[in-house]
């Protein structure tokens, strides 16, 4: 029987809808029935989820990781902690020291909020910092102030929280207006974060500043500069977009990258049940009703995903047939994309940046045989 020990919950509202963001969310209106509707969605969802688990022979084991993402989970407030404990966690057990993360928008935090979630097990915070330059914060259409970022970072540092922060690259106008990435990083690191998620801005064609997005060469230099900088400060580049101090990798995300089962709740929340080596189920919550869309995966789809997921992390990719991939691996090594250990291909920071094109190389070679 498959056991699931990880849980993701998507909180689908934000105080302000940033113009670059593609996550599912609605504008938060405290005077509407939004929170009650969300609670109803989750309550029906819990029952629907029980059925899904029993249909697939899946049961809960002690929870090892919990992750509240969004949207803006911090907007759910103290009321959210009460609901989460009573309606989602009831009947579930948290393993001792289970990793329990909440994403917090710096404009929405209070000490009371953090303490109420801490009292039900929260022990990791992920801060939506994005940039520490006030000019770029504005360009990025963020609703929070720089002072709010600094006060949350200071709080986390002073209270010795295990915390991560999101940092964005490839911002519009950063070439012309000479964004000083190193200065921002110096500033951020004074708070001693344990983990940093580094995202390259993914701008759609309708993005208002699409014309001002820097070219690929500029973004490549930025990414490699940040990677070098963080590695020199003792961080490990352990996944394409993630750096951590030793022992502070995101255990929750490692479950996804290791193709392990992760349950999900909330509109657009996506869960995965690994049902043996040649069978898996991916499911996604609809937004209009607490109903689920399901996709069954077979051996070849699981294999393909595994290649991609293994390549993204520093654990490395173990090809099924290394001989077949020999010339590819050699050419990647020659171009500085990574190192072959004799068993696994471990990508360098440059290799991580080239991930999509390396996956294309694998497809092309697979298709040849
Ligand atoms: C759900 S949000 C984080 C929590 C909170 N809503 C906030 O923004 O502070 C997760 C992260 O995704 C990143 N993100 C959102 N849209 C993105 C985009 N178009 N390209 C790259 N990263 C993006 C941002 O760095 C953001 O902090
Ligand atoms: S606050 Fe976060 S989730 Fe909400 S729109 Fe902005 S980046 Fe997206």
GROMACS .gro file of C-alpha atoms and ligand atoms in nm:
model
  404
    1UNK     CA    1   0.000   0.000   0.000
    2UNK     CA    2   0.126   0.349  -0.090
    3UNK     CA    3   0.185   0.577   0.204
    4UNK     CA    4   0.185   0.954   0.180
    5UNK     CA    5   0.378   1.166   0.428
    6UNK     CA    6   0.373   1.509   0.260
    7UNK     CA    7   0.099   1.763   0.217
    8UNK     CA    8   0.069   2.082   0.009
    9UNK     CA    9  -0.212   2.332   0.052
   10UNK     CA   10  -0.279   2.615  -0.193
   11UNK     CA   11  -0.424   2.937  -0.049
   12UNK     CA   12  -0.577   3.120  -0.346
   13UNK     CA   13  -0.593   3.488  -0.254
   14UNK     CA   14  -0.356   3.785  -0.251
   15UNK     CA   15  -0.391   4.140  -0.125
   16UNK     CA   16  -0.269   4.265  -0.462
   17UNK     CA   17  -0.227   4.077  -0.790
   18UNK     CA   18   0.133   4.136  -0.905
   19UNK     CA   19   0.136   4.188  -1.281
   20UNK     CA   20   0.401   3.921  -1.352
   21UNK     CA   21   0.250   3.632  -1.156
   22UNK     CA   22   0.083   3.328  -1.310
   23UNK     CA   23  -0.011   3.143  -0.994
   24UNK     CA   24  -0.381   3.085  -0.939
   25UNK     CA   25  -0.516   3.354  -0.704
   26UNK     CA   26  -0.799   3.604  -0.658
   27UNK     CA   27  -0.787   3.950  -0.508
   28UNK     CA   28  -0.851   3.928  -0.134
   29UNK     CA   29  -1.161   4.101  -0.006
   30UNK     CA   30  -1.196   4.071   0.373
   31UNK     CA   31  -1.562   4.181   0.354
   32UNK     CA   32  -1.663   3.905   0.113
   33UNK     CA   33  -1.748   3.539   0.180
   34UNK     CA   34  -1.411   3.441   0.025
   35UNK     CA   35  -1.264   3.279   0.336
   36UNK     CA   36  -1.586   3.094   0.418
   37UNK     CA   37  -1.608   2.972   0.058
   38UNK     CA   38  -1.247   2.858   0.078
   39UNK     CA   39  -1.318   2.672   0.402
   40UNK     CA   40  -1.617   2.505   0.243
   41UNK     CA   41  -1.405   2.407  -0.057
   42UNK     CA   42  -1.150   2.247   0.177
   43UNK     CA   43  -1.409   2.068   0.390
   44UNK     CA   44  -1.571   1.908   0.086
   45UNK     CA   45  -1.220   1.851  -0.050
   46UNK     CA   46  -1.112   1.651   0.255
   47UNK     CA   47  -1.398   1.404   0.196
   48UNK     CA   48  -1.329   1.388  -0.179
   49UNK     CA   49  -0.963   1.326  -0.105
   50UNK     CA   50  -1.041   1.038   0.131
   51UNK     CA   51  -1.228   0.871  -0.155
   52UNK     CA   52  -0.939   0.930  -0.397
   53UNK     CA   53  -0.696   0.773  -0.151
   54UNK     CA   54  -0.908   0.468  -0.089
   55UNK     CA   55  -0.972   0.418  -0.465
   56UNK     CA   56  -0.594   0.409  -0.518
   57UNK     CA   57  -0.489   0.214  -0.211
   58UNK     CA   58  -0.314   0.513  -0.053
   59UNK     CA   59  -0.305   0.594   0.315
   60UNK     CA   60  -0.151   0.861   0.531
   61UNK     CA   61   0.159   0.791   0.732
   62UNK     CA   62   0.306   1.036   0.984
   63UNK     CA   63   0.350   1.370   0.808
   64UNK     CA   64   0.714   1.456   0.737
   65UNK     CA   65   0.659   1.774   0.534
   66UNK     CA   66   0.379   2.030   0.506
   67UNK     CA   67   0.382   2.328   0.274
   68UNK     CA   68   0.138   2.618   0.253
   69UNK     CA   69   0.181   2.799  -0.078
   70UNK     CA   70  -0.022   3.039  -0.284
   71UNK     CA   71  -0.137   3.292  -0.345
   72UNK     CA   72  -0.059   3.435  -0.008
   73UNK     CA   73  -0.105   3.187   0.278
   74UNK     CA   74  -0.009   3.453   0.533
   75UNK     CA   75  -0.337   3.633   0.451
   76UNK     CA   76  -0.529   3.336   0.593
   77UNK     CA   77  -0.417   3.465   0.932
   78UNK     CA   78  -0.479   3.323   1.279
   79UNK     CA   79  -0.817   3.200   1.166
   80UNK     CA   80  -0.640   2.987   0.907
   81UNK     CA   81  -0.424   2.819   1.171
   82UNK     CA   82  -0.734   2.722   1.366
   83UNK     CA   83  -0.910   2.587   1.058
   84UNK     CA   84  -0.601   2.402   0.933
   85UNK     CA   85  -0.552   2.230   1.267
   86UNK     CA   86  -0.918   2.142   1.315
   87UNK     CA   87  -1.019   2.041   0.964
   88UNK     CA   88  -0.707   1.939   0.772
   89UNK     CA   89  -0.472   1.801   1.037
   90UNK     CA   90  -0.741   1.631   1.244
   91UNK     CA   91  -0.675   1.257   1.238
   92UNK     CA   92  -0.322   1.311   1.099
   93UNK     CA   93   0.000   1.291   1.297
   94UNK     CA   94   0.302   1.515   1.249
   95UNK     CA   95   0.633   1.340   1.281
   96UNK     CA   96   0.866   1.492   1.539
   97UNK     CA   97   1.047   1.784   1.369
   98UNK     CA   98   0.831   1.757   1.056
   99UNK     CA   99   0.923   2.038   0.815
  100UNK     CA  100   0.625   2.276   0.809
  101UNK     CA  101   0.665   2.575   0.574
  102UNK     CA  102   0.449   2.877   0.502
  103UNK     CA  103   0.504   3.132   0.223
  104UNK     CA  104   0.480   3.483   0.365
  105UNK     CA  105   0.441   3.804   0.166
  106UNK     CA  106   0.639   4.068   0.362
  107UNK     CA  107   0.340   4.303   0.344
  108UNK     CA  108   0.110   4.064   0.528
  109UNK     CA  109   0.303   3.940   0.829
  110UNK     CA  110   0.246   4.000   1.199
  111UNK     CA  111   0.411   3.842   1.501
  112UNK     CA  112   0.068   3.711   1.606
  113UNK     CA  113   0.020   3.540   1.271
  114UNK     CA  114   0.356   3.363   1.291
  115UNK     CA  115   0.303   3.261   1.654
  116UNK     CA  116  -0.042   3.116   1.586
  117UNK     CA  117   0.097   2.896   1.309
  118UNK     CA  118   0.406   2.814   1.513
  119UNK     CA  119   0.176   2.683   1.787
  120UNK     CA  120   0.046   2.419   1.542
  121UNK     CA  121   0.390   2.319   1.414
  122UNK     CA  122   0.511   2.584   1.166
  123UNK     CA  123   0.892   2.581   1.173
  124UNK     CA  124   0.999   2.717   0.835
  125UNK     CA  125   0.918   3.046   0.659
  126UNK     CA  126   0.955   3.130   0.292
  127UNK     CA  127   0.966   3.506   0.232
  128UNK     CA  128   0.855   3.665  -0.097
  129UNK     CA  129   1.139   3.920  -0.095
  130UNK     CA  130   1.193   3.936  -0.476
  131UNK     CA  131   1.442   4.229  -0.465
  132UNK     CA  132   1.591   4.459  -0.203
  133UNK     CA  133   1.611   4.756  -0.438
  134UNK     CA  134   1.322   5.000  -0.378
  135UNK     CA  135   1.321   5.109  -0.741
  136UNK     CA  136   1.291   4.753  -0.874
  137UNK     CA  137   1.037   4.664  -0.607
  138UNK     CA  138   0.813   4.927  -0.763
  139UNK     CA  139   0.882   4.814  -1.118
  140UNK     CA  140   0.788   4.462  -1.004
  141UNK     CA  141   0.445   4.589  -0.902
  142UNK     CA  142   0.489   4.462  -0.546
  143UNK     CA  143   0.250   4.580  -0.283
  144UNK     CA  144   0.491   4.559   0.008
  145UNK     CA  145   0.751   4.815   0.111
  146UNK     CA  146   1.122   4.762   0.155
  147UNK     CA  147   1.081   4.836   0.527
  148UNK     CA  148   0.834   4.547   0.556
  149UNK     CA  149   1.086   4.313   0.392
  150UNK     CA  150   1.360   4.428   0.628
  151UNK     CA  151   1.141   4.395   0.937
  152UNK     CA  152   1.037   4.037   0.850
  153UNK     CA  153   1.396   3.940   0.765
  154UNK     CA  154   1.513   4.093   1.093
  155UNK     CA  155   1.243   3.910   1.287
  156UNK     CA  156   1.340   3.577   1.130
  157UNK     CA  157   1.709   3.637   1.192
  158UNK     CA  158   1.668   3.750   1.552
  159UNK     CA  159   1.436   3.461   1.637
  160UNK     CA  160   1.660   3.209   1.466
  161UNK     CA  161   1.395   3.090   1.222
  162UNK     CA  162   1.473   2.837   0.955
  163UNK     CA  163   1.384   3.066   0.667
  164UNK     CA  164   1.415   3.092   0.293
  165UNK     CA  165   1.372   3.388   0.064
  166UNK     CA  166   1.265   3.426  -0.297
  167UNK     CA  167   1.493   3.638  -0.514
  168UNK     CA  168   1.410   3.731  -0.876
  169UNK     CA  169   1.647   3.769  -1.171
  170UNK     CA  170   1.590   3.894  -1.524
  171UNK     CA  171   1.391   4.196  -1.407
  172UNK     CA  172   1.280   4.454  -1.666
  173UNK     CA  173   1.518   4.750  -1.708
  174UNK     CA  174   1.787   4.581  -1.497
  175UNK     CA  175   2.041   4.615  -1.780
  176UNK     CA  176   1.978   4.983  -1.865
  177UNK     CA  177   1.929   5.086  -1.503
  178UNK     CA  178   2.219   4.878  -1.375
  179UNK     CA  179   2.054   4.670  -1.104
  180UNK     CA  180   2.322   4.609  -0.839
  181UNK     CA  181   2.265   4.242  -0.764
  182UNK     CA  182   2.574   4.206  -0.545
  183UNK     CA  183   2.469   4.494  -0.323
  184UNK     CA  184   2.124   4.338  -0.281
  185UNK     CA  185   2.275   4.002  -0.193
  186UNK     CA  186   2.515   4.158   0.060
  187UNK     CA  187   2.215   4.323   0.215
  188UNK     CA  188   2.011   4.001   0.222
  189UNK     CA  189   2.286   3.786   0.365
  190UNK     CA  190   2.329   4.004   0.672
  191UNK     CA  191   2.005   3.835   0.790
  192UNK     CA  192   2.164   3.490   0.755
  193UNK     CA  193   1.895   3.309   0.554
  194UNK     CA  194   1.934   2.931   0.550
  195UNK     CA  195   1.793   2.893   0.201
  196UNK     CA  196   1.745   3.103  -0.113
  197UNK     CA  197   1.514   3.034  -0.408
  198UNK     CA  198   1.644   3.208  -0.718
  199UNK     CA  199   1.385   3.252  -0.993
  200UNK     CA  200   1.435   3.393  -1.340
  201UNK     CA  201   1.132   3.610  -1.420
  202UNK     CA  202   0.904   3.423  -1.656
  203UNK     CA  203   0.734   3.699  -1.854
  204UNK     CA  204   0.434   3.627  -2.074
  205UNK     CA  205   0.376   3.816  -2.400
  206UNK     CA  206   0.113   4.034  -2.228
  207UNK     CA  207   0.348   4.138  -1.947
  208UNK     CA  208   0.350   4.523  -1.945
  209UNK     CA  209   0.733   4.548  -1.944
  210UNK     CA  210   0.794   4.266  -2.189
  211UNK     CA  211   1.006   4.497  -2.413
  212UNK     CA  212   1.235   4.579  -2.120
  213UNK     CA  213   1.321   4.220  -2.025
  214UNK     CA  214   1.700   4.173  -2.054
  215UNK     CA  215   1.848   3.946  -2.318
  216UNK     CA  216   1.945   3.583  -2.251
  217UNK     CA  217   2.316   3.663  -2.228
  218UNK     CA  218   2.255   3.919  -1.954
  219UNK     CA  219   2.034   3.677  -1.758
  220UNK     CA  220   2.293   3.402  -1.795
  221UNK     CA  221   2.558   3.629  -1.647
  222UNK     CA  222   2.330   3.733  -1.362
  223UNK     CA  223   2.243   3.371  -1.279
  224UNK     CA  224   2.606   3.258  -1.282
  225UNK     CA  225   2.714   3.561  -1.079
  226UNK     CA  226   2.454   3.489  -0.809
  227UNK     CA  227   2.539   3.121  -0.809
  228UNK     CA  228   2.913   3.192  -0.768
  229UNK     CA  229   2.846   3.452  -0.501
  230UNK     CA  230   2.625   3.221  -0.296
  231UNK     CA  231   2.860   2.925  -0.332
  232UNK     CA  232   3.143   3.145  -0.201
  233UNK     CA  233   2.924   3.221   0.101
  234UNK     CA  234   2.884   2.850   0.181
  235UNK     CA  235   2.556   2.783   0.000
  236UNK     CA  236   2.508   2.465  -0.197
  237UNK     CA  237   2.343   2.501  -0.541
  238UNK     CA  238   2.138   2.188  -0.490
  239UNK     CA  239   1.865   2.242  -0.747
  240UNK     CA  240   1.820   2.461  -1.056
  241UNK     CA  241   1.649   2.740  -0.856
  242UNK     CA  242   1.754   2.658  -0.501
  243UNK     CA  243   2.053   2.716  -0.274
  244UNK     CA  244   2.089   2.613   0.087
  245UNK     CA  245   2.334   2.603   0.371
  246UNK     CA  246   2.430   2.242   0.452
  247UNK     CA  247   2.135   2.059   0.609
  248UNK     CA  248   1.876   2.323   0.514
  249UNK     CA  249   1.752   2.192   0.179
  250UNK     CA  250   1.374   2.204   0.136
  251UNK     CA  251   1.266   1.854   0.238
  252UNK     CA  252   0.921   1.913   0.092
  253UNK     CA  253   1.049   2.003  -0.253
  254UNK     CA  254   1.294   1.715  -0.239
  255UNK     CA  255   0.991   1.485  -0.228
  256UNK     CA  256   0.871   1.623  -0.563
  257UNK     CA  257   1.216   1.599  -0.716
  258UNK     CA  258   1.250   1.242  -0.588
  259UNK     CA  259   0.911   1.143  -0.746
  260UNK     CA  260   0.769   1.066  -0.400
  261UNK     CA  261   0.402   1.095  -0.306
  262UNK     CA  262   0.275   1.440  -0.204
  263UNK     CA  263  -0.092   1.504  -0.131
  264UNK     CA  264  -0.251   1.838  -0.217
  265UNK     CA  265  -0.550   2.049  -0.120
  266UNK     CA  266  -0.691   2.381  -0.241
  267UNK     CA  267  -0.781   2.518  -0.587
  268UNK     CA  268  -0.518   2.420  -0.850
  269UNK     CA  269  -0.322   2.231  -0.581
  270UNK     CA  270  -0.150   1.939  -0.753
  271UNK     CA  271  -0.082   1.609  -0.581
  272UNK     CA  272   0.110   1.297  -0.681
  273UNK     CA  273   0.078   0.937  -0.568
  274UNK     CA  274   0.360   0.704  -0.658
  275UNK     CA  275   0.183   0.368  -0.695
  276UNK     CA  276   0.478   0.136  -0.763
  277UNK     CA  277   0.767   0.159  -1.009
  278UNK     CA  278   0.546   0.164  -1.320
  279UNK     CA  279   0.233   0.343  -1.203
  280UNK     CA  280   0.156   0.686  -1.062
  281UNK     CA  281  -0.134   0.925  -1.034
  282UNK     CA  282  -0.119   1.302  -1.068
  283UNK     CA  283  -0.426   1.500  -0.965
  284UNK     CA  284  -0.521   1.864  -0.969
  285UNK     CA  285  -0.801   2.041  -0.783
  286UNK     CA  286  -1.044   2.236  -0.999
  287UNK     CA  287  -1.108   2.599  -0.908
  288UNK     CA  288  -1.485   2.607  -0.953
  289UNK     CA  289  -1.567   2.313  -0.725
  290UNK     CA  290  -1.388   2.079  -0.485
  291UNK     CA  291  -1.341   1.821  -0.760
  292UNK     CA  292  -1.030   1.659  -0.897
  293UNK     CA  293  -0.882   1.610  -1.244
  294UNK     CA  294  -0.673   1.295  -1.263
  295UNK     CA  295  -0.393   1.180  -1.489
  296UNK     CA  296  -0.254   0.827  -1.474
  297UNK     CA  297   0.112   0.782  -1.554
  298UNK     CA  298   0.270   0.464  -1.688
  299UNK     CA  299   0.629   0.337  -1.688
  300UNK     CA  300   0.752   0.545  -1.984
  301UNK     CA  301   0.603   0.871  -1.852
  302UNK     CA  302   0.746   0.805  -1.505
  303UNK     CA  303   1.088   0.736  -1.660
  304UNK     CA  304   1.081   1.053  -1.865
  305UNK     CA  305   0.987   1.265  -1.566
  306UNK     CA  306   1.252   1.094  -1.359
  307UNK     CA  307   1.522   1.197  -1.609
  308UNK     CA  308   1.410   1.555  -1.586
  309UNK     CA  309   1.375   1.560  -1.207
  310UNK     CA  310   1.708   1.388  -1.147
  311UNK     CA  311   1.889   1.630  -1.377
  312UNK     CA  312   1.747   1.928  -1.187
  313UNK     CA  313   1.912   1.839  -0.859
  314UNK     CA  314   2.270   1.798  -0.742
  315UNK     CA  315   2.193   1.431  -0.663
  316UNK     CA  316   2.234   1.382  -1.035
  317UNK     CA  317   2.083   1.188  -1.322
  318UNK     CA  318   2.133   0.814  -1.340
  319UNK     CA  319   2.062   0.714  -1.700
  320UNK     CA  320   1.898   0.376  -1.752
  321UNK     CA  321   2.140   0.298  -2.030
  322UNK     CA  322   2.462   0.496  -1.974
  323UNK     CA  323   2.634   0.343  -2.277
  324UNK     CA  324   2.368   0.479  -2.511
  325UNK     CA  325   2.410   0.825  -2.356
  326UNK     CA  326   2.792   0.810  -2.354
  327UNK     CA  327   2.867   1.059  -2.634
  328UNK     CA  328   2.607   1.301  -2.503
  329UNK     CA  329   2.751   1.294  -2.154
  330UNK     CA  330   3.101   1.348  -2.292
  331UNK     CA  331   2.991   1.649  -2.494
  332UNK     CA  332   2.812   1.798  -2.192
  333UNK     CA  333   3.127   1.757  -1.984
  334UNK     CA  334   3.336   1.926  -2.254
  335UNK     CA  335   3.101   2.225  -2.255
  336UNK     CA  336   3.120   2.257  -1.874
  337UNK     CA  337   2.761   2.149  -1.813
  338UNK     CA  338   2.851   1.897  -1.546
  339UNK     CA  339   3.058   1.599  -1.434
  340UNK     CA  340   3.008   1.226  -1.490
  341UNK     CA  341   3.077   1.031  -1.172
  342UNK     CA  342   3.089   0.694  -1.347
  343UNK     CA  343   2.726   0.636  -1.252
  344UNK     CA  344   2.552   0.972  -1.248
  345UNK     CA  345   2.562   1.301  -1.436
  346UNK     CA  346   2.577   1.592  -1.194
  347UNK     CA  347   2.512   1.928  -1.355
  348UNK     CA  348   2.710   2.243  -1.285
  349UNK     CA  349   2.536   2.581  -1.237
  350UNK     CA  350   2.587   2.641  -1.610
  351UNK     CA  351   2.430   2.299  -1.678
  352UNK     CA  352   2.130   2.387  -1.459
  353UNK     CA  353   2.080   2.700  -1.668
  354UNK     CA  354   2.080   2.486  -1.985
  355UNK     CA  355   1.842   2.225  -1.842
  356UNK     CA  356   1.570   2.251  -2.108
  357UNK     CA  357   1.813   2.221  -2.393
  358UNK     CA  358   1.986   1.924  -2.223
  359UNK     CA  359   1.648   1.753  -2.193
  360UNK     CA  360   1.600   1.812  -2.568
  361UNK     CA  361   1.936   1.642  -2.627
  362UNK     CA  362   1.812   1.338  -2.434
  363UNK     CA  363   1.483   1.327  -2.630
  364UNK     CA  364   1.666   1.348  -2.961
  365UNK     CA  365   1.901   1.066  -2.866
  366UNK     CA  366   1.618   0.850  -2.731
  367UNK     CA  367   1.422   0.906  -3.054
  368UNK     CA  368   1.721   0.786  -3.263
  369UNK     CA  369   1.711   0.436  -3.115
  370LIG     C1  370   0.334   3.210  -0.441
  370LIG     S1  371   0.459   3.324  -0.455
  370LIG     C2  372   0.520   3.362  -0.290
  370LIG     C3  373   0.436   3.404  -0.179
  370LIG     C4  374   0.370   3.539  -0.182
  370LIG     N1  375   0.256   3.532  -0.266
  370LIG     C5  376   0.461   3.649  -0.229
  370LIG     O1  377   0.459   3.680  -0.346
  370LIG     O2  378   0.531   3.705  -0.144
  370LIG     C6  379   0.596   3.224  -0.494
  370LIG     C7  380   0.710   3.292  -0.567
  370LIG     O3  381   0.698   3.270  -0.705
  370LIG     C8  382   0.777   3.362  -0.773
  370LIG     N2  383   0.710   3.402  -0.898
  370LIG     C9  384   0.583   3.440  -0.914
  370LIG     N3  385   0.560   3.468  -1.045
  370LIG    C10  386   0.675   3.445  -1.111
  370LIG    C11  387   0.716   3.456  -1.248
  370LIG     N4  388   0.632   3.498  -1.343
  370LIG     N5  389   0.843   3.423  -1.280
  370LIG    C12  390   0.929   3.381  -1.184
  370LIG     N6  391   0.897   3.369  -1.054
  370LIG    C13  392   0.772   3.401  -1.018
  370LIG    C14  393   0.797   3.482  -0.679
  370LIG     O4  394   0.934   3.491  -0.648
  370LIG    C15  395   0.718   3.443  -0.556
  370LIG     O5  396   0.780   3.482  -0.439
  371LIG     S1  397   0.160   3.817  -0.394
  371LIG    FE1  398   0.273   3.633  -0.463
  371LIG     S2  399   0.118   3.490  -0.539
  371LIG    FE2  400   0.019   3.691  -0.513
  371LIG     S3  401   0.027   3.781  -0.716
  371LIG    FE3  402   0.210   3.852  -0.607
  371LIG     S4  403   0.373   3.697  -0.655
  371LIG    FE4  404   0.174   3.610  -0.712
   0.00000   0.00000   0.00000
